[in-house]
Short mmCIF file of C-alpha atoms in Angstrom, two decimals:
data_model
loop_
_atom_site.label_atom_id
_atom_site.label_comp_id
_atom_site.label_asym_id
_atom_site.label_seq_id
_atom_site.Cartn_x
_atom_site.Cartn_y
_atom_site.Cartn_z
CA UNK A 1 -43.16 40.88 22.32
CA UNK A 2 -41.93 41.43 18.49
CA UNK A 3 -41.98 44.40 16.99
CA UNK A 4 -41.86 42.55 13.91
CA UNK A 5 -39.97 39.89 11.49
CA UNK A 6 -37.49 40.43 8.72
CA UNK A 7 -37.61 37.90 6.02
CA UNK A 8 -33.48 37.46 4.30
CA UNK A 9 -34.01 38.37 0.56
CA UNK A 10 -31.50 36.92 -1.10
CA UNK A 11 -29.56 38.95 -3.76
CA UNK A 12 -26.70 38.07 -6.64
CA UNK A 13 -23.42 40.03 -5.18
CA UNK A 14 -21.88 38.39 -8.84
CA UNK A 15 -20.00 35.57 -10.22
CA UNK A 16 -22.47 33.03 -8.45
CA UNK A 17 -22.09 34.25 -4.98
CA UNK A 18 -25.68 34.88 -3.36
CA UNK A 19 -26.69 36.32 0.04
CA UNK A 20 -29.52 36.91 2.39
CA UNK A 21 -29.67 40.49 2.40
CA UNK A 22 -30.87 40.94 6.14
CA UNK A 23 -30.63 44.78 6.58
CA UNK A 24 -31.73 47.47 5.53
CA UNK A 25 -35.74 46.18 4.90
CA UNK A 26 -37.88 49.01 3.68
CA UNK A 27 -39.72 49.12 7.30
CA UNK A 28 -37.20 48.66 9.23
CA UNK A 29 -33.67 50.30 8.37
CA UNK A 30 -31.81 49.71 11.39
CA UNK A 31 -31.57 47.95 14.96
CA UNK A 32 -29.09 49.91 16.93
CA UNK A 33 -26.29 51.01 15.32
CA UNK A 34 -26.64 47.65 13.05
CA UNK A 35 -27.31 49.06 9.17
CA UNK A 36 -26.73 46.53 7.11
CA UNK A 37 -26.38 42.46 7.79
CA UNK A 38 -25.52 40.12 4.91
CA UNK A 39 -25.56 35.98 5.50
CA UNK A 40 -23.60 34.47 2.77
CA UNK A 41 -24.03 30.64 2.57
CA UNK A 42 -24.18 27.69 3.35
CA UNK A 43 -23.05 26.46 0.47
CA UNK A 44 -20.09 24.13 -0.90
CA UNK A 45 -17.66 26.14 -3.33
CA UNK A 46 -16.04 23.79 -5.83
CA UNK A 47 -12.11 23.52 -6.44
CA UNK A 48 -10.60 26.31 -8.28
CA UNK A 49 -13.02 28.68 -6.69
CA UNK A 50 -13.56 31.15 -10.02
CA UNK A 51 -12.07 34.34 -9.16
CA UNK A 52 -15.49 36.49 -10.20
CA UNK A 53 -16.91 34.80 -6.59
CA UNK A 54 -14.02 37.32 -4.87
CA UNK A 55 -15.23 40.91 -3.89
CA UNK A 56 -12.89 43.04 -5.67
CA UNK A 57 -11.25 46.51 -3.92
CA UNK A 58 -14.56 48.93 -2.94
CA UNK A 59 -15.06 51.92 -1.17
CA UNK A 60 -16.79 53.24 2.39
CA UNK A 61 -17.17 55.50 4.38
CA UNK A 62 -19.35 56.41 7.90
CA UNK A 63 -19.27 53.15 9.35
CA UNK A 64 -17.67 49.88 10.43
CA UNK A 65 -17.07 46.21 8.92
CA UNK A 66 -17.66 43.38 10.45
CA UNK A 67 -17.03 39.77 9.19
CA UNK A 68 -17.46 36.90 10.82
CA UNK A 69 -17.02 33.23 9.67
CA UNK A 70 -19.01 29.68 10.09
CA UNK A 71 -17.22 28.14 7.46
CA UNK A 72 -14.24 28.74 5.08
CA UNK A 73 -11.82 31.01 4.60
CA UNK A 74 -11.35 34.74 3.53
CA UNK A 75 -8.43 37.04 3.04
CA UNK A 76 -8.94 40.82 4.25
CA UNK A 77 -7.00 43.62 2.08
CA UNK A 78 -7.24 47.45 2.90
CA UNK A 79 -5.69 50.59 1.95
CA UNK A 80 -4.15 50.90 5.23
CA UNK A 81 -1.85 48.05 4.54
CA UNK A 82 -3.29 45.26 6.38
CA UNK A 83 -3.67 41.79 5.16
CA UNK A 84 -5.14 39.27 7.00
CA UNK A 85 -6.82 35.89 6.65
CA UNK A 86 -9.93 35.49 8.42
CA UNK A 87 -10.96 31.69 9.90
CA UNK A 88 -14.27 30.68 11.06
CA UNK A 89 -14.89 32.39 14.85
CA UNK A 90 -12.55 35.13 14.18
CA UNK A 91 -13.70 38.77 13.61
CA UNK A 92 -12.28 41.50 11.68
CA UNK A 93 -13.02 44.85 12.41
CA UNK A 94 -12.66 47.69 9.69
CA UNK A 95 -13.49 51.46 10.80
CA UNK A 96 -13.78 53.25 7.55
CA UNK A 97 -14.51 56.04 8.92
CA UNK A 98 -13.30 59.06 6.15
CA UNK A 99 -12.69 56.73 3.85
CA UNK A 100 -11.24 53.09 2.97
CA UNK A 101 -11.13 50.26 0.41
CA UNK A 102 -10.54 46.77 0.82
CA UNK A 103 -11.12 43.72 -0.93
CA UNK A 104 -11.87 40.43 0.13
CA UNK A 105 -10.70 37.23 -1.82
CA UNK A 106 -10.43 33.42 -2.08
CA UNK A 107 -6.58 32.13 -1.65
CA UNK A 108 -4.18 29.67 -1.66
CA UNK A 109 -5.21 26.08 -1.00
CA UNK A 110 -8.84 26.92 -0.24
CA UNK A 111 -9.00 28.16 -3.60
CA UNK A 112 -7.90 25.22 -4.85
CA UNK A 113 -9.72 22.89 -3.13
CA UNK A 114 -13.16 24.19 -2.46
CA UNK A 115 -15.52 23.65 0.81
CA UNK A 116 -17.91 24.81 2.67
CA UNK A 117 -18.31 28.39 3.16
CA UNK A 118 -20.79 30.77 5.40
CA UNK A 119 -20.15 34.43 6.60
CA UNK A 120 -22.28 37.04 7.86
CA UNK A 121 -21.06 40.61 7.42
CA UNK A 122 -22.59 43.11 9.30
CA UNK A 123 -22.14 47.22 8.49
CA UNK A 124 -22.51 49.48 12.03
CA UNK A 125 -23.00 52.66 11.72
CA UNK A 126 -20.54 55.28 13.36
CA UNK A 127 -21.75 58.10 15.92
CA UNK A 128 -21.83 61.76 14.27
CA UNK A 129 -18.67 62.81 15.75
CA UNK A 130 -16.88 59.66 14.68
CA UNK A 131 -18.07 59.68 10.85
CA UNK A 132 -14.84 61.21 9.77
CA UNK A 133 -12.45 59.35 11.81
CA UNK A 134 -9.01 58.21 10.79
CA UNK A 135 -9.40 54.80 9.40
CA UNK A 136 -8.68 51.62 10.89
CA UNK A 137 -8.48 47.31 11.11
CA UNK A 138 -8.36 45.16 13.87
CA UNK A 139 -8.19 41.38 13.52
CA UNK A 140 -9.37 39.52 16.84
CA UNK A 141 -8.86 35.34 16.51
CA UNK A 142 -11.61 33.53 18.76
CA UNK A 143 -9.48 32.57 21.39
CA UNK A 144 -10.06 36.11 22.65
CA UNK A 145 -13.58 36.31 22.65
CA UNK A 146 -15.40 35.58 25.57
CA UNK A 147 -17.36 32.50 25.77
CA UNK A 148 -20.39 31.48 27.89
CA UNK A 149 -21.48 28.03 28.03
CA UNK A 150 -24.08 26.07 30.40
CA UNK A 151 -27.74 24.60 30.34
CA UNK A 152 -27.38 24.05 26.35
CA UNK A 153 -26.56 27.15 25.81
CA UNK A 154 -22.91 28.31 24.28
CA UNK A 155 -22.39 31.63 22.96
CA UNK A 156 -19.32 34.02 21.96
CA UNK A 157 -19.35 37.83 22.48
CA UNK A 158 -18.26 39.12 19.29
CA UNK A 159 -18.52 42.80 19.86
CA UNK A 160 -19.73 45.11 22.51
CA UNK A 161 -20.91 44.32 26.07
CA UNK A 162 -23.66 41.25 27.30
CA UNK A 163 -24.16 39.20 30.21
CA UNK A 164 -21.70 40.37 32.18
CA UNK A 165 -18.74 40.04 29.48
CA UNK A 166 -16.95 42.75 27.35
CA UNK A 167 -15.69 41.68 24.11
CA UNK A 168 -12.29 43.53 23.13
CA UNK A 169 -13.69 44.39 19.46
CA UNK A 170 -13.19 48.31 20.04
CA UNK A 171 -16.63 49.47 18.90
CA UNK A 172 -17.95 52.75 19.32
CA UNK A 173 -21.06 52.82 20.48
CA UNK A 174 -23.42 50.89 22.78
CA UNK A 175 -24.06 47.70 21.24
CA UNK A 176 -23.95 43.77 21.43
CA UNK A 177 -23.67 41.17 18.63
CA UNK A 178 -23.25 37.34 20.25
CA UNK A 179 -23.03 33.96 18.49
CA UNK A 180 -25.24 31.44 19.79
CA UNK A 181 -25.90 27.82 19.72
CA UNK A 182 -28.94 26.22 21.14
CA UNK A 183 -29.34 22.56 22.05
CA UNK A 184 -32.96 21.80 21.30
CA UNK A 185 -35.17 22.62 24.45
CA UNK A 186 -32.64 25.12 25.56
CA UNK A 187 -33.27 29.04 26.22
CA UNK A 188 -31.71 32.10 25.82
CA UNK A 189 -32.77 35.56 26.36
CA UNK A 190 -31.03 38.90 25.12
CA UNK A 191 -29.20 41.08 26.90
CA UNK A 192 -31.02 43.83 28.55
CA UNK A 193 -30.46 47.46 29.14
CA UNK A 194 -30.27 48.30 25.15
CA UNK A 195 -33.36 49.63 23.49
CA UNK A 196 -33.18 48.19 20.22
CA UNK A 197 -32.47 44.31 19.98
CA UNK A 198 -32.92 41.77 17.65
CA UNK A 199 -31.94 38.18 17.06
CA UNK A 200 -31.41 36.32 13.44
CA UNK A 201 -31.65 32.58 12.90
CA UNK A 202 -28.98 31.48 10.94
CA UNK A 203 -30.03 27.70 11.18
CA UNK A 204 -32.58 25.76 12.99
CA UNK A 205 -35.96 26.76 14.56
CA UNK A 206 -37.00 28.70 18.34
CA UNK A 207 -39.90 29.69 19.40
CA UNK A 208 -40.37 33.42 20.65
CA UNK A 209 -43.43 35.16 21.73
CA UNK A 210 -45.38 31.71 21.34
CA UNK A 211 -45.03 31.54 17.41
CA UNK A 212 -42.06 29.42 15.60
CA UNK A 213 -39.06 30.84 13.45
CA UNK A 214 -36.74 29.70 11.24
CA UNK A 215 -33.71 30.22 9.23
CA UNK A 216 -33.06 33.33 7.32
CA UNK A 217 -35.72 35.08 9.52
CA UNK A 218 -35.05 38.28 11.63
CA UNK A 219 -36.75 38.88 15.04
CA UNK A 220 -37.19 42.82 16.11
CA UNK A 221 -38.14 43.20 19.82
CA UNK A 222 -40.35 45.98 20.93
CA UNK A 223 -38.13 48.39 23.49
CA UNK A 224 -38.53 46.84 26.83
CA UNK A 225 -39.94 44.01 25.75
CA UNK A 226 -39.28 40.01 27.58
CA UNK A 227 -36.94 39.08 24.65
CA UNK A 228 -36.92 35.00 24.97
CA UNK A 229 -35.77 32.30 22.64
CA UNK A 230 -36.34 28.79 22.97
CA UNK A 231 -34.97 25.92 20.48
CA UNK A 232 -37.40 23.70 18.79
CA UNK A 233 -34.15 21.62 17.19
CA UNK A 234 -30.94 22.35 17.59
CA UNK A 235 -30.10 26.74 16.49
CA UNK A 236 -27.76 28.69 15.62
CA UNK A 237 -28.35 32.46 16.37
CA UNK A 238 -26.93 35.57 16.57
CA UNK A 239 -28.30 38.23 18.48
CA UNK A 240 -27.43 41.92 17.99
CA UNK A 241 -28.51 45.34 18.76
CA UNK A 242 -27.71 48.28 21.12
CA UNK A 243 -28.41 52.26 20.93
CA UNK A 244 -29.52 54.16 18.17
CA UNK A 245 -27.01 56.58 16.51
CA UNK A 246 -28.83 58.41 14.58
CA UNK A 247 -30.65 58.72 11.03
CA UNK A 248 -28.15 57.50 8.30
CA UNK A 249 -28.68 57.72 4.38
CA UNK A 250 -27.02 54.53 2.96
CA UNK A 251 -25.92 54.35 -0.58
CA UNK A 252 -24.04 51.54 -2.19
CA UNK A 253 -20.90 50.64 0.36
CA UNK A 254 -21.36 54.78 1.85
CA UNK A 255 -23.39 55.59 5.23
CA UNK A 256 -23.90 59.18 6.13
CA UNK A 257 -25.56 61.77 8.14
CA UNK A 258 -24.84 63.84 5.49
CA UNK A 259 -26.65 63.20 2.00
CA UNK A 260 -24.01 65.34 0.68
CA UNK A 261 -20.86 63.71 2.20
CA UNK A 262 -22.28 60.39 0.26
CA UNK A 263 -22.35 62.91 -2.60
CA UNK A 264 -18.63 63.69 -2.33
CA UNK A 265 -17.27 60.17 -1.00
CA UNK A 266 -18.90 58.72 -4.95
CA UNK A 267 -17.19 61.39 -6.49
CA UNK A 268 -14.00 60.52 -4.41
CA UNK A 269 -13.87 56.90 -5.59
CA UNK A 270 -15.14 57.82 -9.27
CA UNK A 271 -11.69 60.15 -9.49
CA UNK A 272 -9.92 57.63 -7.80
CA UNK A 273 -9.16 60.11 -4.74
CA UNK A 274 -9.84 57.08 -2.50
CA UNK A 275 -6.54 54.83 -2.08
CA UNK A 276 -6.67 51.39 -3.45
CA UNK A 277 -5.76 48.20 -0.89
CA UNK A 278 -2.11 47.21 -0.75
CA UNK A 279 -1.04 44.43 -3.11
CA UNK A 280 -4.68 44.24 -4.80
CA UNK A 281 -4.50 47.49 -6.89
CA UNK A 282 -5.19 46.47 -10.50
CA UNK A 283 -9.16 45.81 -10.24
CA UNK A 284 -11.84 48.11 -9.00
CA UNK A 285 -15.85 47.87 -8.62
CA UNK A 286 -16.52 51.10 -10.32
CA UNK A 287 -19.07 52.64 -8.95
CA UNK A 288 -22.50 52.16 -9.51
CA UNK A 289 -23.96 55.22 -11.55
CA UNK A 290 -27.65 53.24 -11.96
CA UNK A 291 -27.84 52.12 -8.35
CA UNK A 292 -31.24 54.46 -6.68
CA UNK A 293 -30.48 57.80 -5.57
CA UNK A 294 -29.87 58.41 -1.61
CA UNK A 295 -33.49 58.35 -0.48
CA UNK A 296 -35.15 61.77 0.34
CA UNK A 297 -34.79 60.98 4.28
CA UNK A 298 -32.51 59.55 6.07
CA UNK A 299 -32.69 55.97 7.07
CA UNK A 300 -33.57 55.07 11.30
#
C-alpha cells in the first residue's frame, strides 16, 4: 500500500537547463537516507552546448553525490583532484563529507555536437558519525554493476544491497537504489527488509496498489507494505530507499544534523575556506544569501 505520491516539480537550475526536483517535497523530506533526487531531461542539447547549461564549482557538505546517466555525457571535477567523465550506466560517487566542491561540465566533442541528455542525481545523507568524514570520489563504469535480467525484467544495482546482489558503490548506510526496465506486462517488486522504500518512474506507466502512474511521479510505500509494480507499456524505474539516518536540515548544496554546522560550512565557502576543484578554479556559484533560512526543524 502507498504511503503516498510525489509529483517532480520542475525547477530552472540556469542557462536553460530544467529538472524535476523529486526530493525534498514539503511532506515528505526523505526516504531512507535518500534527501534529495533531481531528474534532468530528456531533452536534445543543440551543438555548441552554451557553457551557462554547465554547473559551475559548488560546495557540500554532510552527505553523498550520486550521478547517474541515461543519456549524454558529463565531466566530474572535485577539489580532491579527480576528473572523470561520466557515460550513461556509470555512477560516480562523491562523499563530501567535511567539505568538497566540484563542478560538473559539458566537453569536448559532445559539446560540440549536441544530443540527447538525461541524468538523475541523487544526494544521500551521511550517518551522524560520518558527517565530518574525510572527503572522497569513486567512479564505478557499468560493467561492474550487477545485473539481473529474466521474465521482462532487467535491472542494475547501482548502490547498496537487493535481491541477493551487492553493488561495490561503498555507501554507508543501509540502502538500495536499482535501475529498472520493464517490458509491458512485466513485474517487479522492491527489495524487502528496508523500512523506507520508494520507486520513481522515469518513463512509461505501472500500475501499483491497483491505481496507474506515470512519469515524473514518485511512489512512497508504507513500512511493511507488498511493494509491487506492474508495466502498463514498456518503464523505466528506479527504485530506492533503505534506513533512516536521522533528521537532517538541508540548505542549498549543505545537509546537517547540525543547523549550526550549515551555519559555518556557508560561511566557509563565502570566505573561500572551502578548496576550489582542480583545473576549474576561475568560476564559483557564490552562495546564495536570499535562498530561505534552514527551517526551524530538521528535515525526516
Amino acid at each position: 500500500m502507498l504511503d503516498m505520491v510525489i509529483e517532480a516539480r520542475r525547477t530552472e537550475l540556469g542557462g536553460g537547463l530544467e529538472v524535476g526536483r523529486v526530493l525534498p517535497f514539503r511532506l515528505r523530506r526523505m526516504v531512507g537516507p535518500f534527501i534529495f533526487l533531481d531528474h534532468a531531461g530528456p531533452v536534445d542539447l543543440p551543438a555548441n552546448i552554451p557553457r551557462s547549461m554547465d554547473v559551475r564549482p559548488h560546495p557540500h557538505i554532510g552527505l553523498s553525490t550520486l550521478t547517474y546517466l541515461f543519456a549524454g555525457t558529463w565531466m566530474h571535477r572535485d577539489s580532491l583532484g579527480f576528473e572523470q567523465v561520466i557515460h550513461p550506466g556509470d555512477v560516480n560517487w562523491m562523499t563530501a563529507g567535511r567539505g568538497v566542491s566540484h563542478s560538473e561540465r559539458f566537453e569536448d566533442q559532445y559539446r560540440r555536437a549536441g544530443g540527447p541528455m538525461e541524468l538523475l542525481q541523487a544526494w544521500v545523507a551521511l550517518p551522524t558519525e560520518r558527517e565530518e568524514a574525510e572527503p572522497s570520489f569513486h567512479h564505478h563504469g557499468q560493467a561492474a554493476l550487477p545485473e539481473l535480467d529474466g521474465d521482462g525484467r532487467w535491472a542494475r544495482l547501482i548502490a547498496g544491497q537487493a535481491f541477493g546482489e551487492t553493488s561495490p558503490v561503498e555507501v554507508h548506510s543501509p540502502l538500495f537504489y536499482l535501475h529498472v526496465e520493464l517490458a509491458a506486462g512485466a513485474r517487479t517488486d522492491l527489495p524487502t527488509g528496508y523500512p523506507e522504500r520508494a520507486a520513481y518512474v522515469v518513463r512509461g506507466e505501472v500500475d501499483a496498489d491497483g491505481q496507474t502512474y506515470r512519469q515524473g511521479q514518485l511512489l512512497v510505500f508504507r513500512e511493511g507494505a507488498e511493494a509491487v509494480l506492474t508495466a502498463r507499456t514498456p518503464a523505466t524505474v528506479m527504485l530506492l530507499g533503505g534506513d533512516p539516518v536521522g533528521p537532517r536540515h538541508i540548505w542549498w548544496n549543505f545537509v546537517s544534523s547540525s543547523r549550526d554546522r550549515i551555519e559555518q560550512a556557508k560561511a566557509d565557502w563565502d570566505a573561500r575556506r572551502i578548496p576550489m576543484p582542480v583545473h576549474d578554479e576561475h568560476e564559483r556559484i557564490p552562495l546564495p544569501h536570499d535562498a530561505p533560512k534552514p527551517p526551524p526543524e530538521p528535515l525526516s
